[in-house]
Amino acid sequence: MTERKMQPLSFVTKRFLFFVVSLSIFLLVFSCSTLLRSSSGYLIPESVLMLVLANKTSELSTRFRDHSYHHLELLPPPPPPPMKYRISVRRNSNSKKDARVSGEGKRKRCDSNQALLKVYMYDLPPEFHFGLLGWKGRKDQIWPEVRNRIPTYPGGLNLQHSVEYWLTLDLLSSNSPGVVRPCSAIRVMDSSHADAIFVPFFSSLSYNRHSKLHGKGKVGQNKLLQKKLVDYLMSREEWRRAGGKDHVIVAHHPNSMLEARRKLGSAMFLLADFGRYPVEIANLKKDVIAPYMHVVPSVGNDSAPFEDRPILAYFQGAILRKDGGMIRQKLYKLLKDEKDVHFAYGSVRENGIRHAGRGMASSRFCLNIAGDTPSSNRLFDAIVSQCVPVVISDDIELPFEDVLDYSEFCVFVRASDAVQKGFLLNLLRGIKRDEWTKMWERLKQIAHHFEYQYPSKQGDAVQMIWEALARKISYVHLELHKENRLHRAELMN
């Protein structure tokens, strides 16, 4: 009881002391001023006197603040940290799949003059994009309201080629003041102000869902959409203005855009690799390699060190492949009986993705071997599992390699060397703890560059793609400007 009564008394005493000391300082300064005026005739400005008083009062406030009197609030509390937005995905079998964007507070729209890349996006009908996900808006509504709820993408292996979905969402959110995101790319509504023209066709999803014929139809929906897209683009002034060279088309699935790719080959393609493209249609000079979306869970901060990874090398996936993928069969025969190697067939069935995630997170090295195409999502599953990737694919092209040195966190082996008996195992066993840990630490630093998410964050896969496109578009504009040198003279002839 005595301690409880002393707290209010202490509070009153301190406030009274503060008042008395402040008043004393004021009277002292006032007296000095009066004395100086009467004796020497020098005038001390009132502003100086007030500054002295303010400094003394601030000093006294600091002394009070530094004491442990929490009930004496002389300074306002710091503002709370801003609320971050997040996506909560609802997967209820009795309702439509959707994602909700939650958060508090608002943010001003990105300034297009400060954005790295200004992008004009065609208002294609929903049948080309979110309509493929089953989304239906109001009459004449083209785009979903991305500030509150977004249609979700189908899971499983469909996700690995979902690049166009994330980029479209990011552009839509760039004009929404309620969504917090970086301002690397911003959607502009006037194509004449744009650096690049984005074509929002979900081509990979169209291939996965509608490439097969149903019923008596002779042409599938995927082919029909490609034909419609070509007709639409050829009719646009934006395409004719630069011959399509400043257009961005996502064709991440190796079999997507098969019918349209030659007719639209002047555009910048976002691809997984160049395995099924002739060099005149797709090449590093004009196109961008985009990462697959990983399908195994990211380990985040729960990454096991060298000692806690009992498996030396891990591979799980399709083994019988054609073309360059025949190397998988040869490696399977060489490695299947090794005690510290996991090399087995696997699929998405029977929790295959979950098992693969656990296996990678328990392995020191993860084998990324060429299949039907030079690349696969297995490389990016390994990166987010922080399992050092071993790349055995001579023709692979890697995302963002102009800014990332993959040799810092990957091991590269020629296919001809890998199939030599004992070569691969001797190489991997020769990488000791310190060298492996150095690559593992680098993996932890760069893993976020391969994360697709909404809203996007600084340095994630979405932002890295925009930055890669910005580096390409500069060269495109250079070529266009050079072509325009004699354009006026040619019109006169």
CSV table of C-alpha atoms in Angstrom, one decimal, residues 174-473:
chain,number,residue,atom,x,y,z
A,174,SER,CA,0.9,-0.2,-60.0
A,175,ASN,CA,-2.1,2.0,-60.4
A,176,SER,CA,-3.7,1.0,-57.2
A,177,PRO,CA,-2.8,3.3,-54.3
A,178,GLY,CA,-3.9,0.7,-51.7
A,179,VAL,CA,-1.2,-1.8,-52.7
A,180,VAL,CA,2.4,-1.4,-51.5
A,181,ARG,CA,4.9,-2.5,-54.1
A,182,PRO,CA,8.2,-1.2,-55.6
A,183,CYS,CA,8.0,1.2,-58.5
A,184,SER,CA,10.4,-0.5,-60.9
A,185,ALA,CA,7.6,-0.8,-63.5
A,186,ILE,CA,4.4,1.3,-63.8
A,187,ARG,CA,1.5,1.0,-66.1
A,188,VAL,CA,0.8,4.0,-68.2
A,189,MET,CA,-2.5,4.5,-70.0
A,190,ASP,CA,-1.0,6.3,-73.1
A,191,SER,CA,1.1,4.0,-75.3
A,192,SER,CA,3.0,7.0,-76.7
A,193,HIS,CA,4.5,7.5,-73.2
A,194,ALA,CA,5.5,3.8,-72.8
A,195,ASP,CA,9.0,2.3,-72.9
A,196,ALA,CA,7.5,-1.1,-73.6
A,197,ILE,CA,4.1,-2.6,-74.6
A,198,PHE,CA,3.0,-5.6,-72.5
A,199,VAL,CA,0.7,-8.3,-74.0
A,200,PRO,CA,-1.3,-9.9,-71.2
A,201,PHE,CA,-1.9,-13.3,-72.7
A,202,PHE,CA,-1.7,-16.3,-70.2
A,203,SER,CA,-0.1,-18.4,-72.9
A,204,SER,CA,1.3,-21.2,-70.7
A,205,LEU,CA,-2.1,-21.6,-68.9
A,206,SER,CA,-3.8,-21.6,-72.3
A,207,TYR,CA,-1.5,-24.4,-73.5
A,208,ASN,CA,-1.9,-26.5,-70.3
A,209,ARG,CA,-5.7,-26.3,-70.3
A,210,HIS,CA,-6.8,-25.9,-73.9
A,211,SER,CA,-4.2,-27.5,-76.2
A,212,LYS,CA,-6.2,-30.7,-76.6
A,213,LEU,CA,-9.3,-31.0,-78.8
A,214,HIS,CA,-12.6,-31.7,-77.1
A,215,GLY,CA,-15.6,-33.1,-78.9
A,216,LYS,CA,-15.9,-32.7,-82.6
A,217,GLY,CA,-14.0,-29.5,-82.9
A,218,LYS,CA,-11.1,-29.4,-85.3
A,219,VAL,CA,-9.3,-26.5,-83.7
A,220,GLY,CA,-8.7,-26.2,-80.0
A,221,GLN,CA,-9.2,-23.1,-77.9
A,222,ASN,CA,-5.5,-22.5,-77.5
A,223,LYS,CA,-5.0,-22.2,-81.2
A,224,LEU,CA,-8.0,-20.0,-81.6
A,225,LEU,CA,-6.7,-17.6,-78.9
A,226,GLN,CA,-3.4,-17.4,-80.7
A,227,LYS,CA,-5.0,-16.6,-84.0
A,228,LYS,CA,-7.1,-13.9,-82.4
A,229,LEU,CA,-4.1,-12.5,-80.7
A,230,VAL,CA,-2.1,-12.2,-83.9
A,231,ASP,CA,-5.0,-10.5,-85.7
A,232,TYR,CA,-5.4,-8.1,-82.8
A,233,LEU,CA,-1.8,-7.1,-82.6
A,234,MET,CA,-1.4,-6.7,-86.4
A,235,SER,CA,-4.3,-4.3,-86.3
A,236,ARG,CA,-2.8,-2.1,-83.6
A,237,GLU,CA,-0.9,1.1,-84.3
A,238,GLU,CA,1.4,0.3,-81.4
A,239,TRP,CA,2.6,-2.8,-83.2
A,240,ARG,CA,3.0,-1.2,-86.6
A,241,ARG,CA,4.9,1.8,-85.1
A,242,ALA,CA,7.9,-0.3,-84.1
A,243,GLY,CA,7.2,-3.6,-85.9
A,244,GLY,CA,6.4,-5.2,-82.5
A,245,LYS,CA,10.0,-4.8,-81.3
A,246,ASP,CA,9.0,-3.0,-78.1
A,247,HIS,CA,6.3,-5.6,-77.3
A,248,VAL,CA,6.7,-8.0,-74.4
A,249,ILE,CA,5.1,-11.5,-74.8
A,250,VAL,CA,5.4,-14.2,-72.2
A,251,ALA,CA,5.7,-17.7,-73.6
A,252,HIS,CA,7.3,-19.5,-70.7
A,253,HIS,CA,6.0,-23.0,-71.3
A,254,PRO,CA,8.2,-24.5,-74.1
A,255,ASN,CA,5.1,-25.5,-76.1
A,256,SER,CA,3.2,-22.2,-75.6
A,257,MET,CA,2.6,-19.9,-78.6
A,258,LEU,CA,3.6,-22.6,-81.1
A,259,GLU,CA,1.3,-21.3,-83.8
A,260,ALA,CA,2.0,-17.6,-83.2
A,261,ARG,CA,5.6,-17.4,-82.3
A,262,ARG,CA,6.9,-17.0,-85.9
A,263,LYS,CA,4.4,-14.2,-86.7
A,264,LEU,CA,5.2,-12.4,-83.5
A,265,GLY,CA,8.9,-13.2,-83.5
A,266,SER,CA,10.0,-9.5,-83.6
A,267,ALA,CA,8.7,-9.0,-80.1
A,268,MET,CA,10.7,-9.5,-76.9
A,269,PHE,CA,9.8,-13.0,-75.5
A,270,LEU,CA,10.0,-14.0,-71.9
A,271,LEU,CA,11.1,-17.6,-72.0
A,272,ALA,CA,12.2,-20.5,-69.8
A,273,ASP,CA,15.0,-21.3,-72.4
A,274,PHE,CA,15.7,-21.4,-76.1
A,275,GLY,CA,15.5,-25.2,-76.5
A,276,ARG,CA,12.5,-25.2,-78.9
A,277,TYR,CA,13.1,-21.9,-80.7
A,278,PRO,CA,15.1,-21.2,-83.8
A,279,VAL,CA,17.8,-18.6,-83.2
A,280,GLU,CA,16.1,-16.1,-85.6
A,281,ILE,CA,13.0,-16.2,-83.4
A,282,ALA,CA,14.5,-16.2,-79.9
A,283,ASN,CA,17.9,-15.2,-78.7
A,284,LEU,CA,19.7,-13.4,-75.9
A,285,LYS,CA,20.1,-10.3,-78.0
A,286,LYS,CA,16.4,-9.4,-77.7
A,287,ASP,CA,14.7,-11.9,-75.3
A,288,VAL,CA,14.7,-12.4,-71.5
A,289,ILE,CA,15.1,-15.7,-69.6
A,290,ALA,CA,12.7,-15.8,-66.7
A,291,PRO,CA,12.9,-18.2,-63.8
A,292,TYR,CA,10.4,-20.9,-63.2
A,293,MET,CA,8.3,-20.5,-60.1
A,294,HIS,CA,9.5,-23.1,-57.6
A,295,VAL,CA,7.0,-25.7,-56.5
A,296,VAL,CA,8.6,-27.0,-53.3
A,297,PRO,CA,8.3,-24.8,-50.2
A,298,SER,CA,11.1,-22.3,-49.5
A,299,VAL,CA,13.1,-23.2,-46.5
A,300,GLY,CA,13.7,-19.6,-45.5
A,301,ASN,CA,15.7,-19.3,-42.3
A,302,ASP,CA,15.3,-23.0,-41.5
A,303,SER,CA,18.2,-24.0,-43.8
A,304,ALA,CA,20.2,-27.0,-42.5
A,305,PRO,CA,24.1,-26.6,-42.5
A,306,PHE,CA,26.6,-29.0,-44.0
A,307,GLU,CA,26.6,-31.5,-41.0
A,308,ASP,CA,22.8,-31.8,-41.0
A,309,ARG,CA,22.5,-32.8,-44.6
A,310,PRO,CA,23.1,-36.6,-44.8
A,311,ILE,CA,22.4,-36.9,-48.5
A,312,LEU,CA,25.3,-36.1,-50.8
A,313,ALA,CA,23.4,-35.7,-54.1
A,314,TYR,CA,19.7,-35.6,-54.8
A,315,PHE,CA,17.5,-36.1,-57.9
A,316,GLN,CA,13.9,-37.0,-58.2
A,317,GLY,CA,11.9,-36.7,-61.3
A,318,ALA,CA,11.3,-38.2,-64.8
A,319,ILE,CA,14.2,-40.4,-65.9
A,320,LEU,CA,13.2,-41.5,-69.3
A,321,ARG,CA,13.7,-38.4,-71.5
A,322,LYS,CA,14.4,-37.8,-75.1
A,323,ASP,CA,17.0,-35.7,-77.0
A,324,GLY,CA,19.4,-34.1,-74.5
A,325,GLY,CA,17.6,-35.7,-71.6
A,326,MET,CA,19.0,-39.2,-72.3
A,327,ILE,CA,21.8,-38.3,-70.0
A,328,ARG,CA,19.4,-38.9,-67.1
A,329,GLN,CA,19.2,-42.6,-67.9
A,330,LYS,CA,23.0,-42.8,-68.0
A,331,LEU,CA,23.4,-41.1,-64.6
A,332,TYR,CA,20.7,-43.2,-63.1
A,333,LYS,CA,22.7,-46.4,-63.9
A,334,LEU,CA,25.8,-44.8,-62.5
A,335,LEU,CA,24.4,-43.5,-59.2
A,336,LYS,CA,21.4,-45.6,-58.3
A,337,ASP,CA,23.3,-47.9,-55.9
A,338,GLU,CA,25.4,-45.2,-54.2
A,339,LYS,CA,24.5,-45.1,-50.4
A,340,ASP,CA,24.7,-41.3,-50.0
A,341,VAL,CA,22.9,-40.5,-53.3
A,342,HIS,CA,19.1,-40.3,-53.9
A,343,PHE,CA,18.4,-40.8,-57.6
A,344,ALA,CA,14.8,-42.0,-58.2
A,345,TYR,CA,11.7,-41.5,-60.3
A,346,GLY,CA,9.2,-39.1,-59.0
A,347,SER,CA,6.0,-37.2,-59.9
A,348,VAL,CA,3.5,-34.8,-58.3
A,349,ARG,CA,1.3,-37.8,-57.3
A,350,GLU,CA,1.2,-39.1,-53.7
A,351,ASN,CA,2.7,-36.0,-52.2
A,352,GLY,CA,5.6,-36.1,-54.6
A,353,ILE,CA,6.3,-32.4,-54.3
A,354,ARG,CA,6.4,-32.5,-50.5
A,355,HIS,CA,8.8,-35.5,-50.5
A,356,ALA,CA,11.0,-33.7,-53.0
A,357,GLY,CA,11.1,-30.6,-50.9
A,358,ARG,CA,12.2,-32.6,-47.8
A,359,GLY,CA,14.8,-34.5,-49.8
A,360,MET,CA,16.3,-31.3,-51.3
A,361,ALA,CA,16.4,-29.6,-47.9
A,362,SER,CA,18.3,-32.7,-46.5
A,363,SER,CA,20.9,-32.8,-49.3
A,364,ARG,CA,24.2,-31.0,-49.9
A,365,PHE,CA,23.9,-31.0,-53.7
A,366,CYS,CA,20.8,-31.2,-56.0
A,367,LEU,CA,21.3,-32.4,-59.5
A,368,ASN,CA,19.7,-30.3,-62.3
A,369,ILE,CA,20.0,-32.5,-65.4
A,370,ALA,CA,18.9,-31.6,-68.9
A,371,GLY,CA,15.6,-33.2,-69.8
A,372,ASP,CA,13.4,-32.7,-72.9
A,373,THR,CA,14.5,-29.0,-72.7
A,374,PRO,CA,17.7,-27.5,-71.3
A,375,SER,CA,16.0,-26.1,-68.2
A,376,SER,CA,13.5,-27.2,-65.5
A,377,ASN,CA,12.0,-25.9,-62.3
A,378,ARG,CA,14.3,-28.2,-60.4
A,379,LEU,CA,17.1,-25.6,-60.4
A,380,PHE,CA,14.9,-23.1,-58.7
A,381,ASP,CA,13.5,-25.7,-56.3
A,382,ALA,CA,17.1,-26.4,-55.3
A,383,ILE,CA,17.8,-22.7,-54.8
A,384,VAL,CA,14.9,-22.1,-52.4
A,385,SER,CA,15.9,-25.4,-50.6
A,386,GLN,CA,19.4,-23.9,-50.3
A,387,CYS,CA,20.8,-27.1,-51.7
A,388,VAL,CA,23.8,-26.3,-53.9
A,389,PRO,CA,22.7,-26.9,-57.5
A,390,VAL,CA,24.8,-29.1,-59.8
A,391,VAL,CA,23.9,-28.0,-63.3
A,392,ILE,CA,24.4,-30.7,-66.0
A,393,SER,CA,23.0,-29.1,-69.1
A,394,ASP,CA,25.3,-27.7,-71.7
A,395,ASP,CA,22.7,-25.5,-73.5
A,396,ILE,CA,21.1,-24.0,-70.5
A,397,GLU,CA,20.5,-20.2,-70.3
A,398,LEU,CA,20.0,-18.7,-66.8
A,399,PRO,CA,17.9,-15.9,-65.6
A,400,PHE,CA,19.6,-12.6,-64.7
A,401,GLU,CA,23.0,-13.9,-65.5
A,402,ASP,CA,24.2,-10.5,-66.5
A,403,VAL,CA,23.9,-9.4,-62.8
A,404,LEU,CA,24.2,-12.8,-61.0
A,405,ASP,CA,27.4,-15.0,-61.1
A,406,TYR,CA,25.9,-18.5,-60.8
A,407,SER,CA,29.4,-20.0,-60.3
A,408,GLU,CA,29.3,-18.5,-56.7
A,409,PHE,CA,26.4,-20.8,-55.7
A,410,CYS,CA,26.2,-23.6,-58.4
A,411,VAL,CA,28.5,-26.3,-59.6
A,412,PHE,CA,28.6,-26.7,-63.4
A,413,VAL,CA,29.6,-30.0,-65.0
A,414,ARG,CA,29.8,-30.8,-68.7
A,415,ALA,CA,27.5,-33.7,-69.8
A,416,SER,CA,30.4,-35.5,-71.3
A,417,ASP,CA,32.3,-35.4,-68.0
A,418,ALA,CA,29.3,-36.3,-65.8
A,419,VAL,CA,28.7,-39.6,-67.5
A,420,GLN,CA,32.3,-40.8,-66.9
A,421,LYS,CA,32.3,-43.4,-64.2
A,422,GLY,CA,33.3,-41.9,-60.8
A,423,PHE,CA,33.8,-38.3,-62.2
A,424,LEU,CA,30.7,-36.7,-60.6
A,425,LEU,CA,31.0,-38.4,-57.2
A,426,ASN,CA,34.7,-37.6,-56.9
A,427,LEU,CA,34.0,-34.0,-57.8
A,428,LEU,CA,31.2,-33.5,-55.3
A,429,ARG,CA,33.0,-35.4,-52.5
A,430,GLY,CA,36.0,-33.2,-53.1
A,431,ILE,CA,34.0,-30.1,-52.2
A,432,LYS,CA,34.6,-29.9,-48.4
A,433,ARG,CA,32.7,-28.1,-45.7
A,434,ASP,CA,34.2,-24.6,-46.0
A,435,GLU,CA,33.8,-24.4,-49.8
A,436,TRP,CA,30.2,-25.8,-49.6
A,437,THR,CA,29.3,-23.4,-46.8
A,438,LYS,CA,30.5,-20.5,-48.9
A,439,MET,CA,28.1,-21.4,-51.7
A,440,TRP,CA,25.3,-22.2,-49.2
A,441,GLU,CA,25.7,-18.7,-47.7
A,442,ARG,CA,25.5,-17.2,-51.1
A,443,LEU,CA,22.3,-19.2,-51.9
A,444,LYS,CA,20.7,-17.6,-48.8
A,445,GLN,CA,21.6,-14.2,-50.1
A,446,ILE,CA,20.1,-14.6,-53.6
A,447,ALA,CA,17.2,-17.0,-53.0
A,448,HIS,CA,14.7,-14.1,-52.8
A,449,HIS,CA,15.5,-13.1,-56.4
A,450,PHE,CA,13.5,-16.3,-57.5
A,451,GLU,CA,10.4,-15.7,-55.4
A,452,TYR,CA,7.1,-14.8,-57.2
A,453,GLN,CA,4.6,-13.1,-54.9
A,454,TYR,CA,1.8,-10.6,-54.8
A,455,PRO,CA,2.3,-7.8,-54.0
A,456,SER,CA,5.8,-8.0,-55.3
A,457,LYS,CA,8.7,-6.9,-53.2
A,458,GLN,CA,12.0,-5.3,-54.0
A,459,GLY,CA,14.5,-7.7,-55.6
A,460,ASP,CA,12.0,-10.6,-56.0
A,461,ALA,CA,11.5,-12.4,-59.3
A,462,VAL,CA,8.9,-9.9,-60.6
A,463,GLN,CA,11.1,-6.9,-60.0
A,464,MET,CA,14.2,-8.7,-61.4
A,465,ILE,CA,12.3,-9.4,-64.6
A,466,TRP,CA,11.2,-5.8,-65.0
A,467,GLU,CA,14.8,-4.7,-64.5
A,468,ALA,CA,16.1,-7.2,-67.1
A,469,LEU,CA,13.5,-6.0,-69.6
A,470,ALA,CA,14.6,-2.4,-68.9
A,471,ARG,CA,18.2,-3.4,-69.8
A,472,LYS,CA,16.9,-5.0,-73.0
A,473,ILE,CA,14.6,-2.1,-74.0
